[in-house]
Tab-separated table of C-alpha atoms in Angstrom:
chain	number	residue	atom	x	y	z
A	1	MET	CA	-73.825	-38.207	-40.150
A	2	THR	CA	-77.110	-37.376	-38.497
A	3	LEU	CA	-78.058	-37.658	-34.861
A	4	MET	CA	-81.353	-39.372	-34.323
A	5	ALA	CA	-83.428	-37.205	-31.998
A	6	GLY	CA	-84.841	-38.715	-28.832
A	7	CYS	CA	-88.152	-37.704	-27.339
A	8	ALA	CA	-90.558	-38.637	-24.608
A	9	ALA	CA	-93.220	-41.348	-24.967
A	10	GLY	CA	-93.307	-44.246	-27.343
A	11	GLY	CA	-95.656	-46.718	-28.983
A	12	SER	CA	-96.511	-47.795	-32.507
A	13	ALA	CA	-96.042	-45.570	-35.544
A	14	GLY	CA	-99.122	-44.771	-37.582
A	15	THR	CA	-99.928	-46.976	-40.560
A	16	THR	CA	-103.084	-45.310	-41.890
A	17	GLY	CA	-103.627	-45.841	-45.593
A	18	SER	CA	-101.437	-48.947	-45.906
A	19	ASN	CA	-102.537	-52.359	-47.135
A	20	PRO	CA	-104.083	-54.163	-44.101
A	21	ALA	CA	-102.246	-57.432	-44.757
A	22	ARG	CA	-98.947	-55.583	-45.138
A	23	VAL	CA	-99.601	-53.626	-41.958
A	24	ALA	CA	-100.364	-56.831	-40.038
A	25	ALA	CA	-97.186	-58.521	-41.262
A	26	ALA	CA	-95.076	-55.448	-40.542
A	27	THR	CA	-96.598	-55.082	-37.087
A	28	ALA	CA	-95.766	-58.687	-36.244
A	29	GLU	CA	-92.204	-58.348	-37.545
A	30	ALA	CA	-91.664	-55.046	-35.737
A	31	GLY	CA	-92.853	-56.711	-32.533
A	32	ARG	CA	-90.176	-59.382	-32.950
A	33	LEU	CA	-87.560	-56.663	-33.460
A	34	ARG	CA	-88.717	-54.770	-30.382
A	35	ALA	CA	-87.973	-57.812	-28.238
A	36	LEU	CA	-84.354	-57.696	-29.474
A	37	LEU	CA	-83.666	-54.076	-28.492
A	38	LEU	CA	-81.154	-53.471	-25.727
A	39	PRO	CA	-82.430	-52.792	-22.195
A	40	ALA	CA	-81.478	-49.513	-20.545
A	41	PRO	CA	-77.760	-49.556	-19.659
A	42	GLN	CA	-76.852	-48.963	-16.020
A	43	GLY	CA	-77.197	-45.300	-15.112
A	44	MET	CA	-79.403	-44.482	-18.124
A	45	LYS	CA	-83.152	-44.247	-18.584
A	46	VAL	CA	-85.478	-44.710	-21.537
A	47	VAL	CA	-86.315	-41.355	-23.133
A	48	HIS	CA	-88.014	-42.638	-26.296
A	49	GLY	CA	-89.870	-45.810	-27.144
A	50	PRO	CA	-89.605	-48.602	-27.658
A	51	GLU	CA	-91.335	-47.487	-30.848
A	52	THR	CA	-92.331	-49.866	-33.650
A	53	GLY	CA	-93.744	-49.598	-37.166
A	54	PHE	CA	-92.548	-48.746	-40.651
A	55	PHE	CA	-89.082	-47.182	-40.340
A	56	GLY	CA	-89.925	-44.062	-42.341
A	57	ARG	CA	-92.986	-43.362	-40.182
A	58	LEU	CA	-91.328	-43.657	-36.797
A	59	GLU	CA	-91.255	-40.437	-34.801
A	60	ALA	CA	-87.524	-40.838	-34.191
A	61	THR	CA	-86.906	-41.207	-37.937
A	62	ARG	CA	-89.027	-38.204	-38.835
A	63	LYS	CA	-87.190	-36.040	-36.289
A	64	GLY	CA	-83.847	-37.182	-37.699
A	65	LEU	CA	-84.908	-36.281	-41.236
A	66	ALA	CA	-86.194	-32.915	-40.043
A	67	ALA	CA	-82.808	-32.223	-38.431
A	68	VAL	CA	-81.079	-32.969	-41.745
A	69	ARG	CA	-83.403	-30.595	-43.606
A	70	ALA	CA	-82.878	-27.867	-41.019
A	71	ALA	CA	-79.085	-28.037	-41.301
A	72	SER	CA	-77.333	-26.362	-44.227
A	73	ALA	CA	-74.394	-28.630	-45.072
A	74	GLU	CA	-71.688	-27.854	-47.601
A	75	ARG	CA	-72.062	-31.467	-48.748
A	76	PRO	CA	-75.697	-32.511	-48.126
A	77	GLU	CA	-75.005	-36.091	-49.180
A	78	CYS	CA	-72.654	-36.497	-46.212
A	79	ALA	CA	-75.428	-35.848	-43.672
A	80	LYS	CA	-77.021	-39.226	-44.418
A	81	ALA	CA	-73.951	-41.198	-45.488
A	82	ALA	CA	-72.997	-44.527	-43.855
A	83	GLN	CA	-76.364	-45.009	-42.202
A	84	LEU	CA	-79.854	-46.323	-42.872
A	85	ASP	CA	-81.355	-43.905	-45.404
A	86	ALA	CA	-85.030	-43.379	-44.586
A	87	THR	CA	-85.493	-41.393	-47.825
A	88	GLU	CA	-85.140	-44.666	-49.745
A	89	PRO	CA	-88.643	-46.203	-50.197
A	90	ALA	CA	-87.487	-49.764	-49.456
A	91	VAL	CA	-85.906	-48.638	-46.176
A	92	ALA	CA	-88.748	-46.303	-45.223
A	93	GLY	CA	-91.294	-49.092	-45.719
A	94	ALA	CA	-89.393	-51.714	-43.728
A	95	PRO	CA	-90.589	-52.914	-40.291
A	96	ALA	CA	-88.477	-51.429	-37.505
A	97	ALA	CA	-88.088	-50.881	-33.782
A	98	VAL	CA	-86.320	-47.974	-32.069
A	99	VAL	CA	-85.405	-47.104	-28.505
A	100	ALA	CA	-83.347	-44.292	-26.980
A	101	PHE	CA	-81.663	-43.946	-23.589
A	102	ALA	CA	-80.055	-40.946	-21.918
A	103	SER	CA	-78.155	-39.817	-18.847
A	104	ASP	CA	-76.446	-36.593	-17.881
A	105	LYS	CA	-73.373	-37.848	-19.764
A	106	GLY	CA	-74.935	-38.643	-23.119
A	107	SER	CA	-77.399	-40.757	-25.066
A	108	ILE	CA	-77.752	-44.037	-26.949
A	109	THR	CA	-80.215	-44.667	-29.776
A	110	GLU	CA	-80.747	-48.140	-31.235
A	111	ALA	CA	-82.742	-48.984	-34.345
A	112	ILE	CA	-83.326	-52.428	-35.848
A	113	VAL	CA	-84.783	-52.601	-39.363
A	114	SER	CA	-85.962	-55.724	-41.193
A	115	MET	CA	-84.991	-54.984	-44.788
A	116	PRO	CA	-86.891	-56.481	-47.753
A	117	THR	CA	-83.587	-57.739	-49.199
A	118	GLN	CA	-80.068	-58.075	-47.865
A	119	GLY	CA	-78.812	-54.515	-47.759
A	120	PHE	CA	-76.195	-52.642	-45.790
A	121	PRO	CA	-75.234	-48.939	-45.785
A	122	ALA	CA	-72.308	-48.206	-48.073
A	123	PRO	CA	-68.997	-47.157	-46.484
A	124	LEU	CA	-68.510	-43.485	-45.699
A	125	PRO	CA	-67.330	-41.710	-48.875
A	126	GLU	CA	-63.813	-40.310	-48.626
A	127	GLY	CA	-65.120	-36.810	-49.228
A	128	CYS	CA	-67.371	-37.054	-46.169
A	129	THR	CA	-64.667	-37.643	-43.581
A	130	SER	CA	-64.690	-33.879	-42.921
A	131	TYR	CA	-67.384	-31.332	-43.761
A	132	THR	CA	-69.170	-28.345	-42.242
A	133	ALA	CA	-72.820	-27.479	-41.711
A	134	ALA	CA	-74.821	-24.613	-40.249
A	135	VAL	CA	-76.936	-25.976	-37.383
A	136	ASN	CA	-79.336	-23.507	-35.776
A	137	GLY	CA	-77.128	-20.673	-37.006
A	138	THR	CA	-73.913	-22.218	-35.660
A	139	LYS	CA	-71.137	-23.477	-37.916
A	140	VAL	CA	-70.347	-27.098	-37.013
A	141	THR	CA	-67.434	-29.121	-38.378
A	142	TYR	CA	-67.854	-32.899	-38.546
A	143	ARG	CA	-64.791	-35.147	-38.694
A	144	THR	CA	-65.328	-38.903	-39.013
A	145	ARG	CA	-63.011	-41.895	-39.023
A	146	GLU	CA	-63.782	-45.590	-39.387
A	147	LEU	CA	-62.868	-47.756	-36.410
A	148	SER	CA	-61.347	-51.241	-36.340
A	149	MET	CA	-64.228	-52.897	-34.501
A	150	PRO	CA	-64.199	-56.718	-34.327
A	151	ARG	CA	-66.554	-58.091	-36.963
A	152	ARG	CA	-70.140	-58.659	-35.888
A	153	GLY	CA	-72.901	-60.506	-37.689
A	154	ASP	CA	-72.628	-60.933	-41.471
A	155	GLN	CA	-71.368	-57.371	-41.955
A	156	SER	CA	-70.442	-54.587	-39.573
A	157	ARG	CA	-68.809	-51.163	-39.404
A	158	ALA	CA	-68.107	-48.597	-36.717
A	159	TYR	CA	-67.312	-44.891	-36.908
A	160	LEU	CA	-66.365	-42.106	-34.544
A	161	THR	CA	-67.445	-38.575	-35.422
A	162	THR	CA	-66.346	-35.416	-33.633
A	163	ALA	CA	-68.658	-32.427	-34.060
A	164	THR	CA	-67.039	-29.080	-33.230
A	165	GLY	CA	-68.934	-25.805	-33.085
A	166	GLY	CA	-70.108	-23.061	-30.783
A	167	GLY	CA	-67.150	-23.634	-28.482
A	168	GLN	CA	-68.116	-27.257	-27.825
A	169	ASP	CA	-67.001	-30.712	-28.950
A	170	VAL	CA	-69.408	-33.641	-29.097
A	171	GLN	CA	-68.539	-37.164	-30.187
A	172	VAL	CA	-70.847	-39.616	-31.939
A	173	GLY	CA	-70.022	-43.310	-32.055
A	174	THR	CA	-71.844	-45.304	-34.737
A	175	VAL	CA	-72.157	-49.092	-35.003
A	176	LEU	CA	-73.865	-50.841	-37.918
A	177	VAL	CA	-74.439	-54.600	-37.989
A	178	ARG	CA	-76.261	-56.816	-40.491
A	179	ARG	CA	-77.528	-60.338	-39.859
A	180	GLY	CA	-79.431	-61.694	-42.826
A	181	LYS	CA	-81.926	-59.003	-43.807
A	182	ALA	CA	-81.924	-57.316	-40.395
A	183	VAL	CA	-79.745	-54.237	-39.863
A	184	LEU	CA	-79.133	-52.627	-36.494
A	185	SER	CA	-77.822	-49.129	-35.930
A	186	LEU	CA	-76.403	-47.727	-32.712
A	187	LEU	CA	-75.671	-44.040	-32.120
A	188	VAL	CA	-73.775	-43.156	-28.953
A	189	VAL	CA	-73.485	-39.436	-28.201
A	190	GLY	CA	-71.367	-37.786	-25.503
A	191	GLU	CA	-68.445	-35.484	-24.816
A	192	LYS	CA	-66.128	-38.492	-25.092
A	193	VAL	CA	-67.129	-41.822	-26.643
A	194	LYS	CA	-64.776	-44.629	-25.653
A	195	ARG	CA	-64.048	-47.129	-28.392
A	196	ASP	CA	-63.983	-50.139	-26.066
A	197	GLY	CA	-67.370	-49.199	-24.666
A	198	LEU	CA	-68.758	-48.716	-28.178
A	199	TYR	CA	-67.448	-52.129	-29.256
A	200	GLU	CA	-68.945	-53.793	-26.190
A	201	LEU	CA	-72.311	-52.193	-26.841
A	202	GLY	CA	-72.132	-53.455	-30.421
A	203	ARG	CA	-71.350	-56.956	-29.179
A	204	LEU	CA	-74.298	-56.976	-26.803
A	205	ALA	CA	-76.676	-55.634	-29.455
A	206	ASP	CA	-75.439	-58.196	-31.993
A	207	GLU	CA	-75.922	-61.063	-29.528
A	208	ARG	CA	-79.552	-60.049	-29.149
A	209	LEU	CA	-79.976	-59.614	-32.912
A	210	ALA	CA	-78.695	-63.184	-33.434
A	211	LYS	CA	-81.818	-64.438	-31.635
A	212	LEU	CA	-83.949	-63.262	-34.559
A	213	HIS	CA	-82.989	-66.408	-36.456
A	214	GLY	CA	-82.127	-68.537	-33.430
């Protein structure tokens, strides 16, 4: 599972070369999604965005894909499993909004994507619950388990991944929720990700997502 990189500054992703009518519709939809993003949690600050545009063209998405390409995984398919796959044209071309927060204890990245049809990331394949990858020359072992999060929206899943390498352990909590054609993704990164806190964050994000059709 891939960490979505945060960065400074935000705005709208470039849309040069796209059909003007499509760009206008996507811009309007992405603006609606932006209004549904979570505000900065207490003790955290915005470090990226809010950024809007086509999902595959967002800076956060491009950095995430670059991180996948830079890592040498024993099972490359596991690096993008159980998440929104920006290499898929339908996903890459969907309107989206992204924001990232950080503190000295960790980070949170939220993405909301308005899919062209009802779609939801497939469950994590059994063979991807544990795999290794070389990240910046360091061997990292990823171990993931699905969590029993209360159901949110029309579909939802949550995972907890522990990444071990270079003498450090980092945990990544993932929440995925679908309401209609909209899919939200939350990535919570820290030394220790508490399940109750992850579930609560998912609940708050889902409550805001429900306003899309309210």
